[in-house]
Every structure is written in structure tokens, then in C-alpha cells.
Coordinates of C-alpha atoms and ligand atoms in Angstrom, one line a residue:
M15 CA -23.9 56.0 44.2
D16 CA -22.2 58.9 46.0
L17 CA -24.3 62.0 45.8
I18 CA -22.7 65.3 44.8
Y19 CA -24.6 68.4 45.7
C20 CA -23.6 71.4 43.6
D21 CA -26.7 73.6 43.8
Q22 CA -25.2 75.8 46.6
A23 CA -26.4 79.0 44.8
A24 CA -29.9 77.9 45.5
T25 CA -29.4 76.7 49.1
S26 CA -26.3 75.4 50.8
F27 CA -25.9 71.8 51.8
P28 CA -24.7 70.3 54.0
K29 CA -25.0 72.7 56.9
P30 CA -22.3 72.6 59.6
P31 CA -23.4 70.3 62.4
Q32 CA -23.4 73.3 64.8
V33 CA -26.3 74.7 62.7
V34 CA -28.3 71.5 63.1
E35 CA -27.6 71.4 66.8
A36 CA -28.5 75.0 67.3
V37 CA -31.9 74.6 65.6
C38 CA -32.7 71.4 67.5
R39 CA -31.6 73.0 70.8
A40 CA -33.8 76.1 70.1
L41 CA -36.7 73.9 69.2
T42 CA -36.4 71.7 72.3
E43 CA -35.3 74.3 74.8
T44 CA -36.4 77.7 73.7
S45 CA -39.8 77.5 72.0
A46 CA -40.9 80.8 73.4
S47 CA -41.6 84.2 71.7
G48 CA -38.5 86.3 72.0
G49 CA -38.8 89.8 73.6
R50 CA -42.5 89.4 74.3
S51 CA -42.7 88.0 77.8
A52 CA -40.5 88.5 80.8
H53 CA -40.1 84.8 81.7
R54 CA -36.8 83.0 81.3
M55 CA -37.6 81.1 78.2
S56 CA -38.7 84.3 76.4
L57 CA -35.6 86.1 77.5
T58 CA -33.5 83.2 76.2
A59 CA -35.2 83.4 72.8
A60 CA -34.6 87.2 72.7
R61 CA -31.0 86.5 73.5
L62 CA -30.7 84.1 70.6
I63 CA -32.1 86.7 68.2
F64 CA -29.7 89.3 69.6
E65 CA -26.8 86.9 69.2
A66 CA -27.8 86.2 65.6
R67 CA -27.9 90.0 64.9
E68 CA -24.5 90.5 66.5
A69 CA -23.0 87.6 64.5
V70 CA -24.4 88.9 61.2
A71 CA -23.1 92.4 62.1
D72 CA -19.6 90.9 62.6
L73 CA -19.8 89.1 59.2
L74 CA -20.9 92.2 57.4
G75 CA -18.6 94.6 59.2
A76 CA -21.5 96.6 60.6
E77 CA -20.7 98.8 63.7
D78 CA -24.3 98.8 65.0
S79 CA -26.2 95.5 64.8
S80 CA -29.5 97.4 65.4
R81 CA -29.3 98.6 61.7
I82 CA -29.9 95.0 60.7
A83 CA -33.5 93.9 60.3
F84 CA -34.2 90.2 60.0
T85 CA -36.6 88.9 57.3
Y86 CA -37.5 85.4 56.1
N87 CA -35.2 85.6 53.0
V88 CA -33.6 88.2 50.7
T89 CA -36.7 88.5 48.5
Q90 CA -38.6 89.9 51.5
A91 CA -35.7 92.2 52.3
L92 CA -35.5 93.5 48.8
N93 CA -39.3 94.0 48.5
M94 CA -39.2 95.8 51.9
V95 CA -36.5 98.2 50.8
L96 CA -37.8 98.9 47.3
L97 CA -41.4 99.4 48.3
G98 CA -40.3 101.3 51.4
L99 CA -38.1 103.8 49.6
L100 CA -39.4 104.4 46.1
K101 CA -42.2 106.9 45.6
P102 CA -44.2 108.0 42.5
G103 CA -41.9 110.0 40.1
D104 CA -38.7 108.5 41.5
H105 CA -36.2 107.1 39.0
V106 CA -34.3 103.8 39.8
L107 CA -31.4 102.2 38.0
T108 CA -30.8 98.5 37.8
S109 CA -28.9 96.0 35.6
S110 CA -30.1 93.4 33.1
M111 CA -28.6 90.7 35.3
E112 CA -30.9 90.9 38.2
H113 CA -32.9 88.2 39.9
N114 CA -36.7 88.3 39.9
S115 CA -36.5 89.3 43.6
V116 CA -35.5 92.7 42.2
M117 CA -37.1 92.8 38.8
R118 CA -40.6 91.8 39.9
P119 CA -41.0 94.4 42.7
L120 CA -39.5 97.0 40.4
G121 CA -42.0 96.0 37.7
W122 CA -44.8 96.4 40.1
L123 CA -43.5 99.8 41.3
A124 CA -43.3 100.9 37.6
Q125 CA -46.9 99.9 36.9
E126 CA -48.7 100.7 40.2
R127 CA -46.6 103.6 41.6
K128 CA -45.3 105.2 38.4
V129 CA -41.7 104.7 39.5
A130 CA -39.4 105.2 36.4
V131 CA -37.4 101.9 36.3
E132 CA -34.4 102.0 34.0
V133 CA -32.7 98.7 33.3
V134 CA -29.1 99.3 32.2
P135 CA -28.2 96.7 29.6
S136 CA -25.1 94.6 30.3
P137 CA -23.1 93.1 27.5
A138 CA -23.3 89.4 26.7
T139 CA -20.5 88.8 29.2
G140 CA -23.0 89.9 31.9
L141 CA -20.5 92.3 33.4
L142 CA -22.0 95.7 34.1
D143 CA -20.3 98.9 33.2
P144 CA -20.4 101.7 35.9
A145 CA -20.1 104.4 33.1
E146 CA -23.4 103.2 31.7
F147 CA -25.0 103.9 35.1
K148 CA -23.4 107.3 35.5
K149 CA -24.7 108.6 32.2
R150 CA -28.2 107.7 33.1
L151 CA -28.3 109.5 36.5
T152 CA -30.9 112.2 36.7
D153 CA -32.0 114.5 39.5
K154 CA -34.8 112.1 40.2
T155 CA -32.6 109.0 40.6
R156 CA -33.4 107.8 44.1
L157 CA -31.6 104.4 44.1
A158 CA -29.5 102.0 42.2
V159 CA -30.0 98.3 42.9
I160 CA -27.5 95.7 41.8
N161 CA -26.5 92.2 42.7
H162 CA -23.0 91.7 44.3
A163 CA -22.6 88.6 42.2
S164 CA -24.9 87.1 39.5
N165 CA -26.7 83.9 40.4
V166 CA -26.5 83.0 36.6
T167 CA -22.9 83.7 35.6
G168 CA -21.3 84.1 39.1
A169 CA -19.7 87.4 37.9
I170 CA -18.8 89.7 40.7
S171 CA -20.1 93.2 40.2
P172 CA -17.6 96.2 40.3
L173 CA -19.4 97.7 43.3
N174 CA -16.7 100.2 44.3
E175 CA -16.6 101.6 40.8
L176 CA -20.4 101.7 40.6
K177 CA -20.6 103.6 43.9
T178 CA -18.1 106.1 42.6
A179 CA -20.1 106.5 39.4
M180 CA -23.4 106.9 41.4
G181 CA -22.1 109.7 43.7
Q182 CA -24.7 110.5 46.4
T183 CA -27.3 108.2 45.0
P184 CA -27.8 105.3 47.4
L185 CA -26.7 101.8 46.3
L186 CA -28.9 98.8 47.3
V187 CA -26.8 95.6 47.0
D188 CA -28.4 92.2 46.6
A189 CA -25.8 90.1 48.4
A190 CA -27.7 86.8 48.1
Q191 CA -24.7 85.1 46.4
T192 CA -21.9 86.8 48.4
A193 CA -22.8 87.1 52.1
G194 CA -20.7 84.4 53.7
A195 CA -18.8 83.7 50.5
L196 CA -16.8 87.0 50.0
P197 CA -15.3 89.3 52.6
L198 CA -17.8 92.2 53.2
N199 CA -17.4 95.4 55.2
V200 CA -20.3 97.7 55.1
K201 CA -18.5 100.3 57.3
N202 CA -16.3 101.3 54.3
G203 CA -19.0 101.1 51.6
P204 CA -19.8 100.8 48.8
A205 CA -23.3 99.6 49.8
D206 CA -25.8 102.0 51.5
I207 CA -28.2 99.1 51.9
L208 CA -27.2 95.4 51.8
A209 CA -29.8 92.6 51.6
F210 CA -28.8 89.0 52.4
T211 CA -30.3 85.6 52.6
G212 CA -29.4 83.2 55.4
H213 CA -29.7 79.8 53.7
K214 CA -27.1 80.1 51.0
S215 CA -23.4 80.9 51.8
M216 CA -24.3 82.1 55.4
L217 CA -25.0 78.4 56.0
G218 CA -28.2 79.0 58.0
P219 CA -31.6 77.3 57.6
T220 CA -34.2 78.5 55.1
G221 CA -36.6 81.1 56.4
T222 CA -33.8 83.5 57.4
G223 CA -32.4 86.6 55.8
G224 CA -32.3 90.3 56.3
V225 CA -31.0 93.7 55.5
W226 CA -28.4 96.1 56.8
I227 CA -29.4 99.8 56.3
S228 CA -26.9 102.7 56.8
P229 CA -27.9 105.1 59.6
D230 CA -28.8 108.0 57.3
I231 CA -31.5 106.0 55.4
N232 CA -35.0 105.4 56.7
V233 CA -37.0 102.7 55.0
E234 CA -40.8 102.9 55.4
P235 CA -42.0 99.5 56.9
L236 CA -43.9 97.1 54.7
F237 CA -45.5 95.4 57.7
R238 CA -46.7 96.9 60.9
G239 CA -47.7 94.9 64.0
G240 CA -46.5 93.4 67.2
T241 CA -42.9 94.0 68.2
G242 CA -43.0 93.5 71.9
S243 CA -41.7 97.1 72.2
R244 CA -43.8 100.3 72.9
S245 CA -47.0 98.3 73.2
E246 CA -48.7 101.3 74.8
I247 CA -48.7 103.2 71.4
E248 CA -51.0 102.5 68.4
E249 CA -48.3 103.4 65.9
H250 CA -45.6 101.0 64.8
P251 CA -42.3 101.9 66.6
D252 CA -40.0 104.0 64.4
F253 CA -36.6 102.8 65.7
M254 CA -34.5 100.0 64.2
P255 CA -34.7 97.1 64.1
D256 CA -38.3 97.0 65.4
R257 CA -39.3 99.4 62.6
L258 CA -38.8 96.7 60.1
E259 CA -39.6 93.6 62.2
A260 CA -43.3 93.1 62.8
G261 CA -44.6 89.8 64.1
T262 CA -43.0 86.9 65.8
Q263 CA -39.5 86.1 64.6
N264 CA -38.2 82.9 63.2
T265 CA -36.3 82.2 66.4
H266 CA -35.3 78.7 65.6
G267 CA -34.1 79.6 62.2
L268 CA -32.2 82.6 63.6
A269 CA -30.5 80.3 66.2
G270 CA -29.3 78.2 63.2
L271 CA -28.2 81.3 61.3
A272 CA -26.2 82.5 64.3
A273 CA -24.5 79.1 64.4
G274 CA -23.8 79.2 60.6
V275 CA -22.3 82.7 60.8
K276 CA -20.2 81.8 63.8
F277 CA -18.9 78.8 61.9
I278 CA -17.9 81.2 59.0
L279 CA -16.3 83.7 61.4
A280 CA -14.3 81.0 63.1
T281 CA -13.3 79.4 59.8
K282 CA -12.7 82.9 58.2
V283 CA -14.4 84.0 55.0
E284 CA -11.0 84.3 53.3
K285 CA -10.4 80.6 53.8
I286 CA -13.9 79.8 52.5
R287 CA -13.3 82.0 49.5
D288 CA -9.9 80.4 48.8
H289 CA -11.4 76.9 48.9
E290 CA -14.3 77.9 46.6
L291 CA -11.9 79.7 44.3
L292 CA -9.7 76.6 43.9
L293 CA -12.8 74.4 43.2
T294 CA -14.0 76.9 40.6
R295 CA -10.6 77.2 38.9
R296 CA -10.3 73.4 38.8
F297 CA -13.8 73.1 37.3
L298 CA -13.2 75.9 34.7
N299 CA -9.8 74.4 33.7
G300 CA -11.3 70.9 33.4
L301 CA -14.2 72.1 31.2
T302 CA -11.7 73.4 28.6
N303 CA -10.8 69.7 27.9
I304 CA -14.5 68.7 27.3
K305 CA -15.8 68.9 23.7
G306 CA -18.9 71.0 23.1
V307 CA -19.0 72.9 26.4
T308 CA -19.9 76.6 26.4
V309 CA -19.1 78.5 29.7
Y310 CA -20.9 81.7 30.4
G311 CA -19.6 84.7 32.3
P312 CA -16.0 85.6 33.2
S313 CA -13.3 83.1 32.0
D314 CA -11.2 83.5 35.1
A315 CA -12.3 82.1 38.5
D316 CA -11.2 85.2 40.4
S317 CA -13.9 87.4 38.8
R318 CA -16.7 85.1 40.0
V319 CA -18.2 83.4 43.0
A320 CA -18.3 79.6 42.8
V321 CA -21.1 79.6 40.3
V322 CA -20.5 78.3 36.8
S323 CA -23.3 78.1 34.1
I324 CA -22.7 76.0 31.1
N325 CA -24.3 74.3 28.1
L326 CA -23.2 71.1 26.5
L327 CA -23.6 70.6 22.8
G328 CA -26.4 68.1 22.0
W329 CA -28.1 68.4 25.3
S330 CA -30.9 70.7 26.5
P331 CA -30.2 72.1 30.0
S332 CA -33.1 70.2 31.5
D333 CA -32.1 66.8 30.0
L334 CA -28.5 67.3 31.0
A335 CA -29.4 68.2 34.6
H336 CA -31.8 65.2 34.7
V337 CA -29.2 62.7 33.5
L338 CA -26.5 64.1 35.8
D339 CA -28.9 63.6 38.8
R340 CA -30.3 60.2 37.8
E341 CA -27.2 58.5 36.5
F342 CA -24.4 60.2 38.3
G343 CA -26.0 61.6 41.5
I344 CA -24.9 65.1 40.6
M345 CA -27.4 67.7 41.7
T346 CA -27.4 71.0 39.7
R347 CA -30.0 73.5 38.6
A348 CA -31.2 73.8 35.0
G349 CA -33.2 76.6 33.3
L350 CA -33.5 80.3 33.9
H351 CA -32.6 80.5 37.7
C352 CA -35.4 83.1 38.3
A353 CA -33.5 85.6 36.2
P354 CA -34.9 85.5 32.7
R355 CA -33.5 88.9 31.7
A356 CA -30.0 87.8 32.7
H357 CA -30.4 84.8 30.3
R358 CA -31.6 87.2 27.5
T359 CA -28.4 89.2 28.2
I360 CA -26.1 86.2 27.9
K361 CA -28.2 84.9 25.0
T362 CA -29.4 81.7 26.6
F363 CA -33.1 82.5 26.8
P364 CA -35.4 80.6 26.8
Q365 CA -33.7 77.3 27.4
G366 CA -31.3 78.6 30.0
T367 CA -28.2 76.8 31.3
V368 CA -27.1 74.1 33.7
R369 CA -25.7 75.8 36.7
F370 CA -23.0 74.2 39.0
S371 CA -22.4 76.0 42.2
F372 CA -19.9 75.0 44.9
G373 CA -19.5 75.6 48.6
F374 CA -17.0 75.0 51.4
F375 CA -17.9 71.4 51.8
N376 CA -17.4 70.4 48.1
T377 CA -14.2 68.7 47.3
D378 CA -11.6 68.3 44.5
A379 CA -12.7 64.7 44.1
E380 CA -16.3 65.9 43.5
I381 CA -15.2 68.4 40.8
D382 CA -13.2 65.6 39.1
A383 CA -16.3 63.3 39.2
I384 CA -18.4 66.0 37.7
L385 CA -15.9 66.6 34.9
S386 CA -15.7 62.9 34.1
A387 CA -19.5 62.7 34.0
L388 CA -19.7 65.7 31.6
D389 CA -16.9 64.2 29.4
E390 CA -18.9 60.9 29.2
L391 CA -22.1 62.8 28.3
S392 CA -20.4 64.9 25.7
R393 CA -19.3 61.7 23.9
R394 CA -22.8 60.3 24.2
A395 CA -24.2 63.3 22.3
E396 CA -21.9 62.7 19.3
Ligands
PLP107 C1 -29.0 87.1 43.3 C2 -30.2 86.6 44.0 N1 -31.1 87.4 44.5 C3 -32.2 87.0 45.1 C4 -32.4 85.6 45.4 C5 -33.6 85.1 46.2 O1 -33.2 84.5 47.3 P1 -34.3 84.0 48.4 O2 -35.1 82.9 47.7 O3 -33.5 83.5 49.5 O4 -35.1 85.2 48.7 C6 -31.4 84.7 44.9 C7 -31.6 83.3 45.1 O5 -31.5 82.5 44.2 C8 -30.3 85.2 44.2 O6 -29.3 84.4 43.8

């Protein structure tokens, strides 16, 4: 049985061969601590990290790569920013379509630090309305935090309109589903802070991620410790990126991330987007011919990343995903996708949906095979 991986929104697979090679090479040739010692292997490791930072800066359109701090995933980046910015009495706006990586730290901040967290409800389509944010702004609003695209419906958020509505209030963008999948250019806004994860559309290994922070924002570090810089002082360095990078880096992972991002830059994000758009359109069109399918989120492919959540009449999401995997070799994700409030919003709580997510290496033939499997299963439920 040919296997079809369409769980790209969780983690991308396969990785380009260059990524595998870069990780192997770093492990075999550069297993030193970057920026800590002066010997050649440590310098090579430091260079690998620098190359990764420069490559990510290119992908995000950032002028100064030192404004990018690496973390081990976007969850850590989001926690770092939320906990490092929000103080007692601050007001923060977010949407009802956010991932637990945003909702759980915000919940903790509300409870433990008395931060006023206001969740702006989205309609059942999942698409947020910037006007709803604007009318909730107060003089205490310190931040708005929003995903660039939903990991449940794939809907792309209207970030420019949101930024206009927010005025001077900084916008923290969770780009977990878009970095590497959609063209980004932080130089021209709308994000003031953009958090990314390396192992999804950026095609890197797990254990990589980070955040770009605009030069006029200072985030208080969550961790303090060794950086290899200013070792003579007791205090943690206050300059970026060391300010937000304590402890030994994931050098091998970052070597892989650099290779993944270089692959994207050489291929061009626009080409990747076009391919994923065609796959998504083919899938959405095909679903209209299958009895009993409910598709969530925007009806047109252009308004979403390559993420499509569905339900099939007569099947629970978990049973459907199980049979797709066991009988057809089709790997999806079923359930709540770490975003329970998003499922309440689109009225699929608590059972959730089956999520299909596609990437650059998925093919038309795979989409057709998935459609044919779903068609067969829709008849089986009759
Ligand atoms: C929108 C969104 N935010 C945050 C995350 C968390 O990503 P990670 O597990 O890489 O921290 C995900 C991953 O599923 C996501 O889709």
C-alpha cells in the first residue's frame, strides 16, 4: 500500500534531502557548542547557527537577523513573548480560533498575573472581524495575539486590516501555519512580533523555532543562563539575540532548519504556495461530489493555507482517521487539534474534525486517492 502523508499542519514530511544531509553532517562533523569555545569546531557550530539566523531573516523579510531569537518550537516562542511582555493590569486581545500555545499561557497570565484576557469571538466561519477587535481596545491594551492561519480551518487571518484596527497596539502573530507556506515580509508589517516553528512549512527538524521581534520592542527573558557572551557579568546579556537565548542551542536542528529554509528560498515561497493552492482547490472541488461531507472554514482555496477540516456523515472523526490510515495508508489528524475553543467556534466540539493538510511534496494523484477513499467510506456509512 502506498502511504499518503497529509498531516503537514502537525509536522512536515518528507523533509528535503538537503535537510537530512545537513543534520547528519552537523552531527558527524560539528558536535561542538557554538559560540562557547574558540576552537575550530565550536566556530563552525556558531557559523551554522548564524547561517540559520540569516536564512530565516531572508524568509521573513527581516533586515536585521539579530532580532530573531531561536527557540525549540513556536510554543516556547509564544510563551516567552506573552510572559515577557504582559504585566498585571495589562489587557490583551485574542481570537476564539487560537491554539493552546496561545490560550494556555494567556489563561495562566489571567489567573496568576491578573492580566485581563479578552477573547474576541469569531463567527462559525472562523474568520475574525478586525472591527470587533477595534471596539474592544482600551488604554490598557498592551497586545493583540492572533494566528496568521488557523490550524483547524486553514483560514488566513486579515492581518493588515487587524493591524490598522489596532493602531499603535503591538500585534503578535502566531505564524506556525504560514512561515514557509505564504510570502512574509516583516519589514512592511503588519506583525510587530512574529513567532514561527521550524518543523512545519519551514521544512526543518522538530526542536526548532523562534521569534522575530521588531527593534522597538523589548521582551523580558523567560530563561537566563549561559550565552557564551559577556561571561564576566552576573546578569544575563540584554542584547538580542542572546537576551532570549540562554543555554546551548539545538545546533544540529538549526543546521537542518537552515537547509530547509534555503530549499524554500531557492524554490520560492510563491511556487510552494501555488502548488499547495492547486492541491487544496482540487481537494475542495472533489469533496463537493462526495455525499455527506461537511467542510469547515472558507469555501475558496485562496482564503486558506493547505489545511482542510471535514466531517463525514456516519463517521466519528477518530474512526474515519483510523480507517483512512489502516485501510488506505492515508495519514490525517482527528480530534481537536490542540484548539478546543476553535472547535467550539465552528461548532465541532467535542468530537472535532478530520484534518487533511498538504505540503509541497504532496501530489495530485494523492489528492485523487484520498477523494476516492472518502467516496468509498461515504457509501459504507449508508
Ligand atoms: C497555529 C499553531 N500555533 C501553535 C502551534 C504549536 O506548534 P509547536 O508544537 O511547534 O510549538 C501549532 C501546531 O500545531 C499551530 O498550528
